[in-house]
Every structure is written in structure tokens, then in C-alpha cells.
Coordinates of C-alpha atoms in Angstrom, one line a residue:
M283 CA 0.0 0.0 0.0
E284 CA 1.3 3.4 -1.0
L285 CA 2.1 5.7 2.0
W286 CA -0.1 8.5 0.7
Y287 CA -3.0 6.1 0.4
A288 CA -2.5 5.0 4.0
Y289 CA -2.5 8.6 5.1
S290 CA -5.7 9.1 3.1
L291 CA -7.5 6.2 4.8
S292 CA -6.4 7.4 8.2
A293 CA -7.6 10.9 7.5
L294 CA -10.9 9.4 6.3
V295 CA -11.6 7.8 9.6
L296 CA -10.5 10.8 11.7
L297 CA -12.4 13.4 9.7
G298 CA -15.4 11.1 9.4
G299 CA -15.5 11.0 13.2
Q300 CA -15.3 14.8 13.3
R301 CA -18.2 15.1 10.8
F302 CA -20.3 12.8 12.9
L303 CA -20.0 15.3 15.7
Y304 CA -21.6 17.9 13.4
K305 CA -24.7 15.6 13.6
V306 CA -24.4 15.4 17.4
A307 CA -24.2 19.2 17.7
A308 CA -27.2 19.6 15.4
A309 CA -29.2 16.9 17.2
R310 CA -28.5 18.4 20.6
N311 CA -29.3 21.9 19.2
C312 CA -25.9 23.2 20.2
S313 CA -24.9 26.7 19.1
T314 CA -23.4 26.4 15.6
F315 CA -21.3 29.4 16.5
M316 CA -19.9 28.1 19.8
T317 CA -19.2 24.6 18.4
T318 CA -17.4 25.9 15.3
F319 CA -15.5 28.6 17.1
V320 CA -14.2 26.2 19.8
F321 CA -13.3 23.6 17.2
M322 CA -11.3 26.0 15.0
A323 CA -9.7 27.8 17.9
T324 CA -8.5 24.4 19.3
V325 CA -6.8 23.5 16.0
A326 CA -5.3 27.0 15.6
L327 CA -3.8 26.9 19.1
L328 CA -2.3 23.4 18.9
A329 CA -1.0 23.8 15.4
G330 CA 0.5 27.2 16.3
A331 CA 2.3 25.6 19.3
V332 CA 3.8 22.9 16.9
T333 CA 4.8 25.6 14.4
L334 CA 6.6 27.6 17.1
I335 CA 8.5 24.6 18.3
R336 CA 9.5 23.6 14.8
Q337 CA 10.3 27.2 13.7
P338 CA 10.1 26.3 9.9
E339 CA 11.7 28.5 7.2
I340 CA 9.0 30.1 5.1
N341 CA 10.4 30.9 1.6
A342 CA 7.2 32.6 0.3
P343 CA 5.3 34.2 3.2
G344 CA 3.0 36.1 0.9
F345 CA 1.9 32.9 -0.8
L346 CA 1.4 31.2 2.6
I347 CA -0.9 34.1 3.8
F348 CA -2.8 34.1 0.5
I349 CA -3.5 30.4 0.4
S350 CA -4.3 30.3 4.1
L351 CA -6.9 33.1 3.6
A352 CA -8.4 31.3 0.6
N353 CA -8.6 28.0 2.5
S354 CA -10.0 29.5 5.7
L355 CA -12.7 31.4 3.9
T356 CA -13.9 28.4 2.0
F357 CA -13.5 25.9 4.9
A358 CA -15.2 28.1 7.4
S359 CA -18.1 28.7 5.1
A360 CA -18.4 24.9 4.3
T361 CA -18.3 24.0 8.0
L362 CA -21.0 26.5 9.1
C363 CA -23.3 25.6 6.2
H364 CA -22.7 21.8 6.8
I365 CA -23.7 21.9 10.4
Q366 CA -26.7 24.1 9.8
A367 CA -27.8 21.9 6.8
L368 CA -28.0 18.9 9.1
K369 CA -30.9 20.7 10.9
H370 CA -32.9 20.5 7.7
V371 CA -31.7 17.4 5.9
P372 CA -31.1 13.8 7.2
A373 CA -27.4 12.9 7.7
A374 CA -27.7 10.0 5.2
V375 CA -28.7 12.4 2.6
A376 CA -26.8 15.6 3.4
Y377 CA -23.3 14.0 3.6
P378 CA -23.5 12.3 0.2
L379 CA -24.9 15.3 -1.5
I380 CA -22.2 17.6 -0.1
R381 CA -19.6 15.1 -1.1
M382 CA -20.5 15.7 -4.8
N383 CA -17.7 18.3 -4.6
I384 CA -15.3 15.5 -5.6
V385 CA -16.5 16.1 -9.2
L386 CA -15.3 19.7 -9.1
V387 CA -12.0 18.6 -7.5
V388 CA -11.3 15.8 -9.9
L389 CA -12.1 17.9 -13.0
F390 CA -9.7 20.6 -11.7
A391 CA -6.9 18.0 -11.0
V392 CA -7.2 16.4 -14.5
F393 CA -7.6 19.6 -16.6
F394 CA -5.5 22.1 -14.7
L395 CA -2.9 20.0 -12.9
Q396 CA -2.6 17.5 -15.8
E397 CA -3.1 14.5 -13.5
S398 CA -3.8 11.2 -15.2
L399 CA -6.0 8.3 -13.8
A400 CA -5.5 4.6 -14.4
L401 CA -8.5 2.7 -15.7
Q402 CA -9.0 1.0 -12.3
Q403 CA -9.0 4.5 -10.6
V404 CA -11.5 5.8 -13.2
L405 CA -13.7 2.8 -12.3
G406 CA -13.3 3.7 -8.6
L407 CA -14.3 7.3 -9.2
M408 CA -17.4 6.1 -11.0
F409 CA -18.3 3.8 -8.1
S410 CA -17.8 6.7 -5.7
L411 CA -20.2 8.9 -7.7
A412 CA -22.7 6.1 -7.9
T413 CA -22.4 5.8 -4.1
V414 CA -23.2 9.5 -3.8
W415 CA -26.2 9.1 -6.1
I416 CA -27.6 6.1 -4.3
L417 CA -27.2 7.4 -0.8
G418 CA -28.6 10.8 -1.9
R419 CA -31.9 9.3 -3.0
D420 CA -34.7 10.0 -0.6
R421 CA -38.2 10.7 -1.6
S422 CA -39.7 11.2 1.9
S423 CA -41.8 14.4 2.3
D424 CA -39.5 15.7 5.1
F425 CA -36.5 15.5 2.8
Q426 CA -38.3 17.1 -0.1
N427 CA -39.6 19.9 2.1
G428 CA -36.1 20.5 3.5
L429 CA -34.5 20.7 0.0
R430 CA -37.1 23.1 -1.3
G431 CA -36.1 25.7 1.3
R432 CA -33.1 26.6 3.3
G433 CA -31.7 23.0 3.3
L434 CA -31.0 23.0 -0.5
L435 CA -29.1 26.3 -0.3
L436 CA -27.0 25.2 2.6
V437 CA -26.1 21.9 1.0
F438 CA -25.1 23.6 -2.2
L439 CA -23.0 26.2 -0.5
A440 CA -21.3 23.5 1.7
M441 CA -20.6 21.4 -1.4
L442 CA -19.1 24.3 -3.4
A443 CA -17.0 25.7 -0.6
G444 CA -15.7 22.2 0.4
G445 CA -14.5 21.6 -3.2
L446 CA -12.6 24.9 -3.3
S447 CA -11.1 24.2 0.1
A448 CA -9.7 20.9 -1.1
I449 CA -8.1 22.6 -4.1
T450 CA -6.4 25.2 -1.9
C451 CA -5.1 22.4 0.3
K452 CA -3.2 20.8 -2.7
F453 CA -1.4 24.0 -3.4
A454 CA -0.5 24.5 0.2
A455 CA 0.7 20.9 0.6
D456 CA 3.0 21.3 -2.4
H457 CA 4.4 24.8 -1.9
T458 CA 4.6 25.7 1.8
D459 CA 5.1 24.4 5.3
I460 CA 2.1 22.2 6.4
W461 CA 2.0 23.2 10.1
A462 CA 2.4 26.9 9.3
F463 CA -0.5 26.6 6.8
I464 CA -2.7 24.8 9.3
T465 CA -2.0 27.5 11.9
L466 CA -2.7 30.5 9.7
S467 CA -5.7 28.8 8.0
Y468 CA -7.4 28.1 11.3
I469 CA -6.5 31.5 12.8
F470 CA -8.3 33.1 9.8
S471 CA -11.1 30.5 10.0
T472 CA -11.7 31.4 13.7
L473 CA -11.8 35.1 12.8
F474 CA -14.2 34.4 9.9
T475 CA -16.4 32.3 12.2
L476 CA -16.5 35.2 14.7
A477 CA -17.6 37.6 11.9
L478 CA -20.0 35.4 10.0
S479 CA -21.6 32.9 12.3
P480 CA -23.6 35.2 14.7
R481 CA -25.1 37.0 11.7
M482 CA -25.9 33.9 9.7
F483 CA -27.4 31.8 12.5
A484 CA -28.4 34.2 15.3
G485 CA -31.4 33.0 17.3
T486 CA -31.4 29.5 15.9
Q487 CA -29.5 27.6 18.6
D488 CA -30.2 26.7 22.2
Q489 CA -27.9 28.9 24.3
G490 CA -28.3 26.6 27.3
Q491 CA -26.1 23.9 25.6
G492 CA -22.9 25.9 26.1
R493 CA -20.9 23.2 28.0
L494 CA -21.9 20.5 25.5
A495 CA -21.0 22.7 22.6
L496 CA -17.6 23.4 24.2
G497 CA -16.9 19.7 24.7
I498 CA -18.0 18.8 21.2
G499 CA -15.9 21.6 19.8
L500 CA -12.8 20.5 21.7
V501 CA -13.1 16.9 20.5
M502 CA -13.8 18.1 16.9
G503 CA -10.7 20.1 17.1
L504 CA -8.5 17.2 18.1
L505 CA -9.9 14.9 15.4
N506 CA -9.6 17.6 12.8
L507 CA -6.0 18.5 13.6
A508 CA -4.8 14.9 13.2
G509 CA -7.0 14.2 10.2
F510 CA -6.2 17.5 8.4
Y511 CA -2.5 16.9 8.9
L512 CA -2.7 13.4 7.4
F513 CA -4.8 14.7 4.5
L514 CA -2.2 17.3 3.7
K515 CA 0.6 14.7 3.9
A516 CA -1.3 12.5 1.5
L517 CA -1.8 15.5 -0.9
A518 CA 2.0 16.2 -0.7
L519 CA 2.8 12.7 -1.7
G520 CA -0.1 11.6 -3.9
P521 CA -2.4 13.0 -6.7
L522 CA -5.2 15.4 -5.8
S523 CA -7.7 13.6 -8.0
I524 CA -7.4 10.4 -5.9
V525 CA -6.6 11.7 -2.4
A526 CA -9.6 14.1 -2.5
V527 CA -12.0 11.3 -3.6
V528 CA -10.7 8.9 -0.9
N529 CA -11.0 11.7 1.7
G530 CA -14.4 12.6 0.4
M531 CA -15.7 9.2 1.3
H532 CA -15.4 10.1 5.0
F533 CA -19.1 10.6 5.0
L534 CA -19.4 6.8 5.4
V535 CA -18.3 7.2 9.0
P536 CA -21.0 9.6 10.1
V537 CA -23.7 7.9 8.1
L538 CA -23.0 4.6 9.8
L539 CA -22.7 6.2 13.2
A540 CA -26.0 8.1 12.7
V541 CA -27.7 4.8 12.0
I542 CA -26.3 3.3 15.3
F543 CA -26.7 6.3 17.6
F544 CA -29.6 8.2 16.1
K545 CA -31.5 5.3 14.6
E546 CA -31.6 6.9 11.1
R547 CA -33.0 4.6 8.4
L548 CA -30.6 2.5 6.4
D549 CA -32.6 0.6 3.7
A550 CA -31.4 -1.8 1.1
S551 CA -30.4 0.9 -1.4
R552 CA -28.2 2.6 1.1
L553 CA -26.6 -0.7 2.1
L554 CA -25.8 -1.1 -1.6
G555 CA -24.4 2.4 -1.7
L556 CA -22.1 1.7 1.3
G557 CA -20.9 -1.5 -0.4
M558 CA -20.1 0.4 -3.6
A559 CA -18.2 2.9 -1.5
L560 CA -16.0 0.2 -0.1
A561 CA -15.4 -1.1 -3.6
A562 CA -14.5 2.4 -4.7
L563 CA -11.9 2.7 -1.9
W564 CA -10.4 -0.6 -3.0
L565 CA -10.2 0.4 -6.6
L566 CA -8.7 3.9 -5.9
R567 CA -5.8 2.5 -4.0
A568 CA -3.9 1.8 -7.3

């Protein structure tokens, strides 16, 4: 197994666990602002401490600041919209739809970065897209009502912002210090959260869940720090078109955990989708 693929699978598990906590925060009606702020501040502080200890030499500080700003804006927007979307759309539907951003990422990698895919990997990509389509099917009235309104907009924004965030990560992994990038990106993300979240979601959360939001945010931060570092290491060693697709399959973790802990429905078609997702991961390892 290639080292970059092992990093990708490890990041999948860690970031999938973090995404499941989005669902927990939404189900417990925790403050989106508090949860996201604590999560991002935790990553910024820990990554900053590592950066100070390492004292890396930054050859292009201007590029580091630019790519960190771009990543933080897209990632903060995707995170806020993702958490809020789960209050309108079931997890088994929201996660696969948001993961459609892999199409945007793969197209960028193939046409702009000139990456090539082996036949087996193309088949794996098709399986992953089929997984998204199968798991995204839901004709229930609650789902349809959610997508007609705010839920559709939030899912679309999370999907677009997440794709752009992955693309900025590839440039950062290839051209600057990873820990410095994580630190600056999450400092900026924390500031964006402070500026955007209260205005976007004011009055929609239970302010009495402060301690729970704090705890969830801290755990999310620890999982994200480890998962994001491994994702960047995978991008530095492997192709964006494959690493992004493998990492994008992390929605399998929260979907399965939502079935276990929140008793969300997992019918035959979704079992088929999960099976195809596992097949896609096996094919993409080439």
C-alpha cells in the first residue's frame, strides 16, 4: 500500500468522526457558532504551538498568507453551512450530496494539474459517484420539504465551498510548510467564524447547551487537527484527484454512526451504496 493512500484512509476515519460530531451538535441543538468557534480555535492553538516549536523556514510568506486566507474562507463557510444543513436534511442524505464536490476537485486536477488516472481508478471514481447518487436518493416528504427551502441552499454552499477548500489544500501541501499553513488557516477561520456565524445563525440555537457545545468543539478540534495533517501529507505525496476522492468518502463514518446512535433509516439501497463505497476505496488504491 502506498504511503499517501494509508494517510488518506487514516484521514478518512478521523475526519469522518469529526463530521459525525456535526450531527451530534445539530441533534442536541448546540450553538453552531460556539461549536465551530471552539473547534477551530483548538486547531489554531495546537498547530500554532507545533509551528513555534519547529520554527520552519518560510520561503514565500506572501503565498502562505494568501493560500491560508483562501482555504480558511472556503472551509469556514463549508463548516457553518454543513452543520446548519443537518438541521434541515437527514445525515444519510446531506453527507453524500455535499460530497459531490469531488467532481469539481477531480475535474480541476485532470484539466488544470494535468493528473492522469489509471483505468482502475476511473472505475473507482465512477463507483464513488454512484455511491453519492444512491445514498442521496430520498423521496420522503421531510427530505423534499427541506431541500425546497433553506436546506437546499445550505447543502449547495457546503458542497461548493468544500471543493474549493480541497483545491487550496493541494497548493498548500505542495508549496509551503504544512504546520504553518494549518496554523494560519485556522486562525483566519476562527476570525471568519467570529464575523459570520452570529449574523448567519443568530437565534437558531439553544444557548443553554454551552458546555456541551464546548466539549464537542474540543473533540472536533483534536480529530480535525490529526485528520487534516494526514490529509495534507497525503496530498503532498499523492495525486489530488485520488486523495480528494478517498478523503471525500469520510461521510461513510457519520452515516453509519448516525444509524447506530440516532436510529436513522438504512434501507437496502443505502446498504448497496455503502458496499459500492467500499469497492470504490479498494479500486482507488492503485
